[in-house]
């Protein structure tokens, strides 16, 4: 079954997010509590938008959210957003909840309310300014890698069963030969922590590990296809 | 004949770049407070003044060694003389007046006379010579002539000379100047009372009181009494005299309290301004600093992060109540509207690296501030926050170096979190600058040990670094994953990933000249 994103809130942030999700071809569902925003979502073409009173528990019961889905909380009202996060966490404790906050106090509250990830608008931007001041070129390039669809980009991929990479050491694999660079990975044997390749210790690759690589889009695609082969 | 020679000489000077450069250099060195090397000249002068005054005071009771005399008479006085002459020289341009007048007479086809420009020059130079600071400077040179003891008093002028080099005394005078009217009224009243009380006591006691022998004695007594100092060397002896004393003591008390309140209120009115101008002076001394416009959420987040980065900064906020809040939060903030031209102009635009952060809540205002800064100097870097994504283009047109869109950044991160959750952790670490991972740039300056080497000659893996690519110059192309045989060139910017310490260690070795 395909993962779904449930977007709570179609205000300032919600609207742009809905567009981005659409562009990424993610199956998404917009949910709003204000009639005005609800109408706007319908007008913008999100015909499956739901109008829900987020303060009433019974309205959540018929939401069909499964464990693999994502919940995004971006209500315009900060208090409502925290309340919503808390309610959703109570109803769907295993679902990943991502919330956007616009102050350090709200971030803390959202985390306490059960959000798995909180993106603090201003915190992120403030860091960005520091990065620009310290390393302008690197920041610009990284931005490009992240936001561009074509050209050089970052991608994560899972090593499939019986791949030629299975049971190999990182140092023995010629990523350069494929035109890609390995940035980091999640080694399932070592838990769910992201390990940067520059830590300096060589890891054994296994099927099921997740690799994050950087490279030209076509090279990344070629490499991903290549991973299914059993010989290099 | 002589006039022709002078005109020729004036034209020659007018065309000489070297002369112009030298003159501008000395003018900046002596008169431009923003010039970074001026402080050394100032410190030298203050040192000379203090030592010279020190020697003169020491000399009162002790005999001084010869070298001290030499230092005081020749060195200090000559340096002061040179300074005086330099200031006299840079104050106005003689050759320009001559050239201008000569061209004018040629144009009007009338006879050229040296008198007209000379009169003009004379006037401007006299204006300089008669200015209070120039008089002090001139008198400060004089103590060189020792044999006349009366000249010792001129050592005082060396102390006055400190005025030029210490800002706080100047500011004190400026503050008092704002209450000129009140202070003059008070002074007038004081003089009036002193004179009338003086005359009265003179009339009543001249024959009765052995201490009052002249009108000067009477006036002296009146001032000592009015000011409530009361030395007691002259005291009234008649009933009339004592009555006058009582009257002027009471009115003297009133006048002193009035004067105190005038001065205090002048300071309390100007205190904020004084603090702000001091703050601007402080930040102007830095090699590079940030001007942050607006004190909103974003500025707060930025400043919280700044505790580590320690960039020198100053916040400009136009809302008084927000300024008070920011002061309570403990930040360097001044109450100014950054969109006004003269506000950014107060900063040391010429000699420091200024980055303006436009972080107000309005796109229109941010663009205006950006344009304002860029119109002052192209060297000012501008980082602006855009709220509406449609505005990005306009910001770029305004010459903004980096446009920041909080919503877009958050958007990218959210999409990454959903679409590529593993990568999210990595990206988040890189974006927030956590020490686990760092993506940094190293610029290869001329003389770096890496220039001319092939990529394969450097073992990045051994250094626990990942070379992601090379940017050829700031505006050049980006070479991703460079081939082993590629050569490093000057001005290349290497994009590296690794732990902060690995990158720092690498920088340490390769940004220097030797490998």
XYZ file of C-alpha atoms in Angstrom:
747
model
C 0.000 0.000 0.000
C 1.289 3.471 -0.808
C 2.134 5.852 1.988
C -0.212 8.757 2.496
C 0.330 12.190 3.941
C -2.406 13.766 6.054
C -2.007 17.495 5.962
C -3.781 19.259 8.825
C -4.107 22.930 8.032
C -4.376 24.744 4.735
C -3.229 28.186 5.814
C -0.029 29.958 4.808
C 2.369 27.038 5.254
C -0.158 24.360 4.470
C -0.888 25.659 1.027
C 2.709 25.619 -0.196
C 3.221 22.241 1.404
C 0.230 20.781 -0.381
C 1.693 21.982 -3.662
C 5.086 20.453 -2.918
C 3.509 17.151 -1.924
C 1.566 17.163 -5.153
C 4.740 17.857 -7.108
C 6.429 14.900 -5.415
C 3.406 12.771 -6.445
C 2.715 11.931 -2.817
C -0.789 10.834 -2.116
C -2.098 13.443 0.262
C -5.242 14.377 2.109
C -5.932 17.916 3.304
C -7.890 18.398 6.526
C -9.059 21.808 7.725
C -11.148 23.145 10.556
C -11.874 26.599 9.207
C -14.477 26.920 6.505
C -12.585 29.651 4.680
C -9.410 27.605 4.257
C -11.491 24.533 3.428
C -13.145 26.372 0.553
C -9.797 27.608 -0.668
C -8.410 24.059 -0.715
C -11.406 22.882 -2.735
C -10.920 25.792 -5.138
C -7.233 24.904 -5.516
C -8.246 21.454 -6.659
C -7.871 19.364 -3.500
C -11.338 17.904 -3.908
C -10.951 15.247 -1.212
C -10.392 17.917 1.481
C -12.206 17.225 4.741
C -13.763 19.798 7.041
C -13.217 18.566 10.578
C -13.657 20.165 13.972
C -10.275 19.269 15.471
C -11.470 19.892 19.000
C -13.976 17.024 18.829
C -12.560 13.553 19.362
C -15.333 11.693 17.542
C -14.384 13.342 14.265
C -10.972 11.659 14.356
C -12.370 8.171 14.727
C -13.265 7.752 11.095
C -9.964 8.984 9.759
C -8.266 6.124 7.987
C -4.648 6.643 9.019
C -2.332 3.634 8.982
C 0.997 3.220 10.765
C 3.125 3.923 7.702
C 1.412 7.202 6.904
C 2.535 10.675 7.826
C 0.639 13.320 9.710
C 1.657 16.930 9.132
C 0.385 19.587 11.529
C 0.546 23.094 10.151
C -2.541 24.825 11.512
C -2.267 28.600 11.462
C -3.280 28.837 15.111
C -0.324 27.833 17.286
C -2.456 26.675 20.216
C -4.710 24.635 17.991
C -1.675 23.067 16.373
C -0.308 21.863 19.720
C -3.721 20.609 20.748
C -4.134 18.798 17.438
C -0.724 17.153 17.735
C -1.597 15.918 21.197
C -4.946 14.490 20.059
C -3.495 12.839 16.974
C -0.673 11.315 19.005
C -3.235 9.856 21.369
C -5.272 8.377 18.518
C -2.401 7.194 16.333
C 0.587 6.721 18.620
C 2.732 4.929 16.049
C 2.271 7.305 13.161
C 5.037 9.798 12.379
C 3.794 13.289 13.175
C 5.686 16.213 11.679
C 4.890 19.724 12.825
C 6.028 23.151 11.779
C 6.511 25.688 14.538
C 7.376 29.327 14.444
C 8.848 29.872 17.872
C 11.144 28.049 20.229
C 8.413 27.787 22.869
C 5.968 26.204 20.459
C 8.657 23.742 19.319
C 9.072 22.451 22.829
C 5.361 22.096 23.348
C 4.895 20.307 20.048
C 7.619 17.830 20.985
C 6.009 17.224 24.366
C 2.663 16.756 22.643
C 4.161 13.871 20.691
C 5.385 15.230 17.379
C 8.132 13.001 15.985
C 9.800 15.809 14.156
C 9.406 19.518 14.704
C 10.685 21.950 12.128
C 11.207 25.361 13.664
C 10.838 27.871 10.844
C 12.948 30.551 12.438
C 15.502 28.253 13.981
C 16.207 26.698 10.609
C 16.426 30.097 8.926
C 18.666 31.501 11.633
C 21.015 28.561 11.170
C 20.892 29.202 7.499
C 22.089 32.776 7.962
C 24.973 31.549 10.098
C 25.861 29.040 7.397
C 25.772 31.722 4.715
C 28.064 33.912 6.774
C 30.507 31.109 7.470
C 30.462 29.149 4.223
C 28.534 30.898 1.457
C 29.542 28.622 -1.401
C 28.883 25.375 0.418
C 25.464 26.597 1.537
C 24.500 27.605 -1.981
C 25.631 24.275 -3.433
C 23.883 22.255 -0.776
C 20.739 24.223 -1.446
C 20.954 23.334 -5.086
C 21.502 19.656 -4.313
C 18.406 19.616 -2.157
C 16.005 21.631 -4.201
C 16.836 20.668 -7.763
C 15.203 17.743 -9.449
C 17.773 17.363 -12.187
C 21.546 17.730 -12.028
C 23.375 16.878 -8.845
C 21.128 15.727 -6.071
C 20.996 13.599 -2.956
C 19.150 10.327 -2.795
C 18.646 7.507 -0.355
C 18.300 3.900 -1.420
C 17.887 0.557 0.336
C 20.238 -2.282 -0.550
C 18.044 -5.038 -1.956
C 18.394 -8.747 -1.238
C 21.150 -10.559 -3.089
C 22.715 -7.318 -4.195
C 26.366 -7.323 -5.126
C 26.852 -4.917 -2.239
C 25.690 -7.428 0.338
C 28.454 -8.415 2.784
C 30.986 -6.039 1.228
C 33.011 -3.483 3.139
C 32.312 0.153 2.277
C 35.964 0.757 1.400
C 35.932 -2.066 -1.150
C 33.103 -0.656 -3.203
C 34.060 1.693 -6.028
C 31.283 4.242 -5.744
C 33.374 6.700 -7.731
C 33.281 4.333 -10.656
C 29.537 4.801 -10.804
C 29.913 8.566 -10.656
C 28.286 8.782 -7.244
C 29.614 9.575 -3.772
C 28.460 7.790 -0.653
C 27.608 10.374 2.000
C 26.322 8.161 4.765
C 24.233 5.187 5.646
C 22.048 3.458 8.163
C 23.593 0.177 9.119
C 20.757 -2.006 10.378
C 23.184 -4.035 12.489
C 24.185 -0.913 14.379
C 20.689 0.418 14.983
C 18.795 3.223 13.356
C 21.478 5.879 13.620
C 22.659 7.741 10.580
C 26.390 7.247 10.085
C 28.372 9.665 7.967
C 30.944 7.989 5.782
C 33.541 10.438 7.063
C 33.544 8.918 10.548
C 36.433 6.944 9.226
C 35.476 3.420 10.279
C 34.682 1.053 7.464
C 31.310 -0.632 7.686
C 30.070 -3.890 6.342
C 27.147 -3.438 3.993
C 24.152 -5.744 4.256
C 20.916 -5.951 2.403
C 18.378 -3.776 4.174
C 20.911 -1.024 4.926
C 20.029 2.403 3.627
C 22.604 4.349 1.651
C 22.558 8.088 1.044
C 24.439 9.065 -2.084
C 25.097 12.242 -3.956
C 25.499 12.431 -7.696
C 23.998 13.307 -11.054
C 20.412 12.147 -11.192
C 21.018 9.765 -14.083
C 24.067 8.244 -12.384
C 22.104 7.755 -9.188
C 19.345 6.015 -11.109
C 21.865 3.830 -12.903
C 23.490 2.926 -9.604
C 20.171 2.122 -7.985
C 19.274 -0.187 -10.847
C 22.720 -1.740 -10.651
C 22.266 -2.589 -6.975
C 19.816 -5.326 -7.916
C 22.511 -7.251 -9.753
C 24.425 -9.830 -7.842
C 27.730 -9.046 -9.604
C 29.354 -5.619 -9.752
C 56.305 86.514 -14.275
C 55.979 85.272 -10.664
C 52.235 85.094 -11.082
C 52.671 82.988 -14.231
C 55.001 80.637 -12.390
C 52.575 80.241 -9.485
C 49.689 79.501 -11.837
C 51.749 76.883 -13.660
C 52.742 75.316 -10.381
C 49.095 75.246 -9.260
C 48.088 73.476 -12.455
C 50.894 70.990 -12.024
C 49.800 70.191 -8.465
C 46.197 70.009 -9.593
C 47.128 67.296 -12.080
C 49.405 65.353 -9.754
C 47.835 62.122 -8.521
C 50.632 61.596 -6.030
C 49.995 64.934 -4.353
C 46.296 64.222 -4.196
C 46.846 60.768 -2.703
C 49.238 62.091 -0.086
C 46.920 64.874 0.925
C 43.886 62.586 1.117
C 45.938 60.130 3.151
C 46.875 62.719 5.768
C 43.373 64.138 5.814
C 41.903 60.688 6.511
C 44.590 59.883 9.039
C 43.929 63.054 11.018
C 40.235 63.642 10.536
C 38.319 60.489 9.592
C 37.265 58.654 12.750
C 36.347 55.571 10.710
C 39.864 55.093 9.395
C 41.275 52.043 11.200
C 44.810 53.455 11.594
C 43.662 56.763 13.067
C 43.511 55.180 16.488
C 47.271 54.625 16.431
C 47.903 58.290 15.685
C 45.463 59.243 18.432
C 47.122 56.936 20.940
C 50.541 58.335 20.070
C 49.335 61.893 20.571
C 47.683 61.057 23.887
C 50.901 59.372 25.009
C 52.965 62.428 24.049
C 50.597 64.780 25.849
C 50.524 62.724 29.048
C 54.296 62.246 29.195
C 54.934 65.897 28.433
C 52.559 67.056 31.157
C 54.053 64.454 33.494
C 57.563 65.775 32.920
C 56.485 69.364 33.546
C 54.776 68.453 36.792
C 57.780 66.374 37.904
C 60.086 69.260 37.085
C 58.412 71.522 39.644
C 60.245 69.867 42.538
C 62.950 67.781 40.887
C 65.649 68.325 38.359
C 65.083 66.317 35.224
C 67.740 64.469 33.214
C 68.814 65.970 29.946
C 67.172 63.371 27.714
C 63.800 64.183 29.246
C 64.310 67.825 28.454
C 65.316 66.911 24.951
C 62.264 64.691 24.571
C 59.947 67.389 25.857
C 61.426 70.391 24.080
C 62.319 68.918 20.736
C 60.472 65.671 20.110
C 57.043 66.458 21.526
C 56.971 70.058 20.361
C 58.203 69.169 16.889
C 55.638 66.417 16.502
C 52.939 68.837 17.649
C 54.245 71.394 15.191
C 54.176 68.879 12.345
C 50.648 67.907 13.308
C 49.593 71.550 13.352
C 51.126 72.205 9.942
C 49.556 69.071 8.468
C 46.132 70.074 9.723
C 46.698 73.571 8.369
C 47.681 72.080 5.021
C 44.793 69.668 4.582
C 42.163 72.155 5.733
C 41.740 73.685 2.263
C 43.306 73.528 -1.212
C 45.291 76.543 -2.320
C 45.970 75.286 -5.839
C 42.279 74.673 -6.483
C 41.402 78.289 -5.750
C 44.128 79.515 -8.091
C 43.161 77.127 -10.878
C 39.480 77.972 -10.523
C 40.109 81.718 -10.623
C 42.517 81.364 -13.544
C 39.993 79.377 -15.570
C 37.271 81.842 -14.720
C 39.298 84.811 -15.899
C 40.299 82.979 -19.066
C 36.662 82.210 -19.752
C 35.565 85.788 -19.144
C 38.633 87.064 -21.003
C 39.597 89.363 -18.161
C 42.989 89.903 -16.580
C 43.994 87.303 -14.055
C 45.012 88.581 -10.662
C 46.520 86.461 -7.939
C 44.845 88.618 -5.345
C 41.389 87.086 -5.667
C 42.405 83.459 -4.994
C 44.872 84.580 -2.337
C 42.149 86.422 -0.512
C 39.950 83.360 -0.655
C 42.728 81.087 0.591
C 43.689 83.542 3.293
C 40.102 83.665 4.532
C 39.751 79.908 4.727
C 43.127 79.423 6.410
C 42.359 82.180 8.901
C 39.085 80.465 9.610
C 41.067 77.361 10.492
C 43.691 79.188 12.550
C 41.040 80.991 14.580
C 39.033 77.859 15.372
C 39.238 76.919 19.080
C 40.892 73.560 18.463
C 43.556 75.105 16.234
C 44.317 77.771 18.842
C 44.741 75.080 21.470
C 47.014 73.138 19.107
C 49.158 76.197 18.498
C 49.463 77.114 22.159
C 50.306 73.505 22.992
C 53.454 73.785 20.865
C 54.719 76.771 22.886
C 55.887 75.130 26.148
C 59.032 74.340 24.190
C 60.374 77.732 25.145
C 61.398 77.143 28.747
C 63.306 80.218 29.911
C 60.106 82.217 30.270
C 58.394 80.709 33.292
C 55.072 82.293 32.411
C 55.037 80.073 29.330
C 54.619 77.107 31.675
C 50.949 77.955 31.850
C 50.735 76.821 28.262
C 51.231 73.283 29.456
C 47.557 73.543 30.286
C 46.869 73.734 26.597
C 48.549 70.392 26.149
C 45.928 69.045 28.550
C 43.221 70.811 26.534
C 44.628 69.148 23.465
C 43.349 65.897 24.917
C 39.877 67.193 24.071
C 40.466 66.425 20.438
C 41.372 62.837 21.192
C 38.821 61.932 23.825
C 35.270 61.548 22.667
C 33.589 61.513 26.069
C 34.608 65.099 26.876
C 33.325 66.227 23.508
C 30.061 64.451 24.137
C 29.780 66.127 27.533
C 30.140 69.520 25.883
C 27.627 68.553 23.204
C 25.075 67.566 25.820
C 25.532 70.850 27.676
C 25.185 72.694 24.387
C 21.619 71.415 24.050
C 20.738 73.400 27.189
C 22.520 76.530 26.033
C 19.504 78.758 26.592
C 18.883 77.631 30.184
C 22.540 77.751 31.101
C 23.017 81.226 29.646
C 19.949 82.533 31.471
C 21.342 81.093 34.638
C 24.760 82.565 34.021
C 23.240 85.964 33.343
C 21.283 85.771 36.590
C 24.398 84.731 38.452
C 26.448 87.599 37.067
C 23.653 90.047 37.828
C 23.376 88.900 41.433
C 27.103 88.758 41.905
C 27.546 92.287 40.668
C 24.674 93.771 42.668
C 25.680 91.962 45.879
C 29.319 92.889 45.262
C 28.555 96.548 44.790
C 26.291 96.570 47.840
C 28.887 95.039 50.145
C 31.518 97.369 48.693
C 29.390 100.383 49.467
C 28.466 99.200 52.971
C 31.760 97.758 54.164
C 34.632 99.332 52.231
C 35.568 101.439 55.256
C 34.366 99.011 57.961
C 35.857 95.745 56.759
C 39.662 95.459 56.701
C 39.497 92.643 54.121
C 37.512 94.554 51.523
C 39.862 97.011 49.912
C 38.586 97.118 46.359
C 35.567 96.303 44.230
C 37.370 93.151 43.076
C 37.500 91.930 46.697
C 33.772 92.593 46.990
C 32.917 90.728 43.792
C 35.157 87.827 44.832
C 33.342 87.614 48.168
C 29.952 87.716 46.375
C 30.821 84.791 44.090
C 32.306 82.696 46.909
C 29.132 83.247 48.931
C 26.590 82.719 46.129
C 28.245 79.482 45.101
C 27.897 78.327 48.763
C 31.657 77.646 48.837
C 32.285 80.251 51.557
C 36.076 80.255 52.118
C 35.650 82.538 55.075
C 38.677 84.698 54.217
C 36.334 87.673 53.772
C 33.298 87.883 56.037
C 30.765 90.724 56.421
C 31.048 92.704 59.625
C 28.103 95.112 59.427
C 24.418 94.276 59.868
C 23.680 95.463 56.346
C 26.450 93.296 54.979
C 25.166 90.248 56.866
C 21.630 90.860 55.587
C 22.945 90.875 52.022
C 24.856 87.673 52.790
C 21.705 85.922 53.961
C 19.847 86.975 50.860
C 22.454 85.823 48.423
C 23.082 82.545 50.262
C 19.401 81.623 49.886
C 19.249 82.660 46.242
C 22.595 80.923 45.622
C 21.146 77.645 46.925
C 18.201 78.015 44.567
C 20.474 78.726 41.640
C 22.742 75.746 42.270
C 19.834 73.357 42.528
C 18.434 74.843 39.331
C 21.741 74.383 37.552
C 22.067 70.785 38.756
C 18.598 69.960 37.518
C 19.281 71.533 34.109
C 22.450 69.486 33.649
C 20.878 66.288 34.929
C 17.858 66.654 32.674
C 20.113 67.376 29.690
C 21.916 64.114 30.355
C 18.845 62.023 30.983
C 17.347 63.315 27.736
C 20.475 62.512 25.791
C 21.526 59.376 27.603
C 19.837 56.992 25.164
C 21.333 58.792 22.210
C 24.772 58.815 23.806
C 24.591 55.105 24.472
C 23.509 54.454 20.910
C 26.269 56.522 19.389
C 28.763 54.766 21.631
C 27.424 51.423 20.428
C 27.832 52.483 16.810
C 31.390 53.629 17.515
C 32.210 50.325 19.149
C 30.895 48.236 16.291
C 32.556 50.499 13.711
C 35.914 49.563 15.150
C 35.379 45.918 14.211
C 36.803 44.496 11.007
C 33.486 42.949 10.042
C 30.058 43.157 11.565
C 26.372 42.591 10.958
C 23.622 45.167 10.881
C 20.425 43.336 11.729
C 17.256 45.202 10.774
C 14.173 44.373 12.798
C 13.895 42.521 16.097
C 11.411 39.751 15.400
C 11.307 35.992 15.867
C 13.963 35.411 13.257
C 16.382 37.912 14.768
C 15.834 36.333 18.176
C 16.604 32.865 16.828
C 19.629 34.213 15.012
C 21.012 35.960 18.083
C 20.495 32.873 20.218
C 22.649 30.964 17.760
C 25.131 33.819 17.679
C 26.252 33.068 21.218
C 28.488 30.408 19.677
C 29.422 32.123 16.435
C 30.147 35.487 18.081
C 29.655 37.714 15.089
C 29.841 41.389 15.991
C 26.401 42.877 15.377
C 24.046 45.737 16.005
C 20.258 45.544 15.792
C 18.214 48.416 14.344
C 14.561 48.500 15.326
C 12.167 51.334 14.720
C 9.518 50.425 17.262
C 10.422 51.942 20.621
C 8.603 49.332 22.728
C 10.311 46.476 20.868
C 13.654 48.187 21.379
C 13.021 48.227 25.124
C 12.194 44.533 25.023
C 15.409 43.792 23.127
C 17.448 45.790 25.631
C 15.856 43.733 28.401
C 16.868 40.597 26.493
C 20.417 41.903 26.644
C 21.185 42.594 22.990
C 22.954 45.523 21.326
C 20.019 47.344 19.875
C 19.434 50.934 18.847
C 16.242 52.749 18.046
C 16.609 53.603 14.365
C 14.746 53.145 11.126
C 17.083 51.215 8.832
C 15.268 52.371 5.725
C 16.532 55.915 6.243
C 19.583 56.704 4.186
C 21.602 58.444 6.886
C 21.142 55.611 9.363
C 23.202 53.081 7.406
C 25.521 55.960 6.503
C 26.526 56.262 10.179
C 28.371 52.992 9.932
C 31.925 52.604 8.763
C 30.991 51.640 5.217
C 34.402 52.377 3.754
C 36.816 50.412 5.892
C 34.906 47.416 7.241
C 33.005 44.432 5.896
C 29.370 45.037 6.619
C 26.645 42.477 6.126
C 23.102 43.751 6.419
C 20.458 41.247 7.467
C 16.982 42.436 6.464
C 14.775 40.484 8.829
C 11.745 42.739 9.290
C 8.247 41.384 8.863
C 7.578 43.204 5.626
C 8.933 42.375 2.193
C 8.534 45.949 1.028
C 10.600 47.234 3.916
C 13.256 44.562 3.475
C 13.661 45.428 -0.197
C 13.856 49.107 0.635
C 16.555 48.535 3.259
C 18.479 46.320 0.842
C 18.392 49.022 -1.845
C 19.363 51.618 0.701
C 22.413 49.628 1.781
C 23.440 48.778 -1.759
C 23.120 52.395 -2.851
C 25.594 53.408 -0.157
C 28.201 50.892 -1.195
C 28.278 47.832 -3.413
C 30.647 46.286 -0.887
C 27.911 45.887 1.687
C 26.614 42.336 1.607
C 22.881 41.902 2.051
C 21.028 38.828 3.221
C 17.283 39.358 3.129
C 14.331 37.375 4.267
C 11.428 37.101 1.828
C 7.991 36.176 3.085
C 6.185 35.954 -0.225
C 7.955 33.595 -2.621
C 6.874 35.751 -5.570
C 9.109 38.485 -4.174
C 12.314 36.509 -4.663
C 12.890 37.944 -8.116
C 12.483 41.491 -6.826
C 14.978 40.895 -4.054
C 17.475 39.639 -6.587
C 16.892 42.705 -8.745
C 17.571 44.880 -5.719
C 21.019 43.306 -5.571
C 20.477 41.134 -2.499
C 23.260 38.546 -2.202
C 21.197 35.852 -0.519
C 17.436 35.616 -0.343
C 16.109 33.545 2.480
C 12.621 32.123 2.560
C 11.773 30.495 5.874
C 8.662 28.853 4.460
C 10.544 27.378 1.558
C 13.347 26.073 3.740
C 10.826 24.445 6.057
C 9.002 23.102 3.051
C 12.107 21.437 1.636
C 12.884 19.919 4.998
C 9.374 18.620 5.450
C 9.282 17.046 2.020
C 12.677 15.468 2.704
C 11.407 14.171 6.025
C 8.549 12.445 4.276
C 10.083 11.338 1.010
C 13.581 10.471 2.221
C 13.415 10.048 5.987
C 16.917 8.598 6.369
C 18.488 11.444 4.540
C 16.528 13.888 6.660
C 18.713 13.190 9.674
C 21.835 13.776 7.668
C 20.567 16.900 5.989
C 19.195 18.238 9.231
C 22.570 17.737 10.847
C 24.304 19.497 7.984
C 21.797 22.336 7.813
C 21.788 23.017 11.515
C 25.558 22.733 11.608
C 25.744 19.930 14.165
C 29.269 18.783 14.764
C 28.660 15.218 13.585
C 28.742 16.272 9.981
C 29.948 19.345 8.327
C 29.919 20.469 4.801
C 32.476 23.182 4.493
C 34.367 25.065 1.868
C 38.078 25.698 1.609
C 39.281 28.451 -0.670
C 42.703 27.864 -2.181
C 44.431 31.215 -1.898
C 47.588 31.981 -3.804
C 50.420 30.033 -2.289
C 48.345 27.161 -0.960
C 50.190 23.867 -1.015
C 47.400 22.230 -2.966
C 47.658 24.393 -6.080
C 49.163 22.553 -9.007
C 48.636 19.150 -7.431
C 46.503 16.422 -8.962
C 43.444 15.274 -7.119
C 44.795 11.706 -6.865
C 47.904 12.979 -5.088
C 45.852 14.014 -2.077
C 44.432 11.201 -0.012
C 41.182 12.710 1.213
C 40.017 9.382 2.582
C 43.080 9.161 4.798
C 42.097 12.557 6.209
C 38.573 11.245 6.797
C 37.157 13.722 4.358
C 34.920 13.414 1.349
C 35.664 15.718 -1.553
C 32.303 16.427 -3.110
C 33.423 18.862 -5.744
C 35.405 21.870 -6.805
C 33.939 25.270 -7.482
C 36.151 27.144 -9.933
C 36.089 30.672 -8.460
C 33.060 32.216 -6.800
C 31.118 32.565 -10.016
C 32.698 29.698 -11.926
C 31.404 26.245 -12.692
C 31.051 23.427 -10.207
C 32.884 20.205 -10.918
C 31.197 17.378 -9.093
C 33.237 14.362 -8.050
C 36.385 15.550 -9.864
C 38.432 13.042 -11.816
C 41.741 11.796 -10.303
C 43.870 13.644 -12.839
C 42.258 17.059 -12.341
C 44.612 19.816 -11.155
C 43.840 22.152 -8.277
C 44.053 25.823 -9.245
C 44.273 29.098 -7.361
C 40.897 30.455 -6.181
C 39.342 26.990 -6.334
C 36.817 26.375 -3.605
C 36.781 22.785 -2.406
C 33.495 21.455 -1.076
C 34.355 18.964 1.618
C 32.394 16.839 4.019
C 33.690 15.568 7.302
C 33.905 16.148 11.025
C 34.628 19.710 11.974
C 38.004 18.808 13.422
C 39.044 16.927 10.284
C 38.171 19.942 8.159
C 39.933 22.340 10.491
C 43.045 20.152 10.478
C 42.984 19.959 6.700
C 42.566 23.734 6.416
C 45.439 24.272 8.779
C 47.756 22.235 6.608
C 46.744 23.344 3.144
C 45.734 26.951 3.435
C 49.273 27.747 4.469
C 52.070 27.961 1.989
C 54.028 24.800 2.662
C 52.573 21.300 2.457
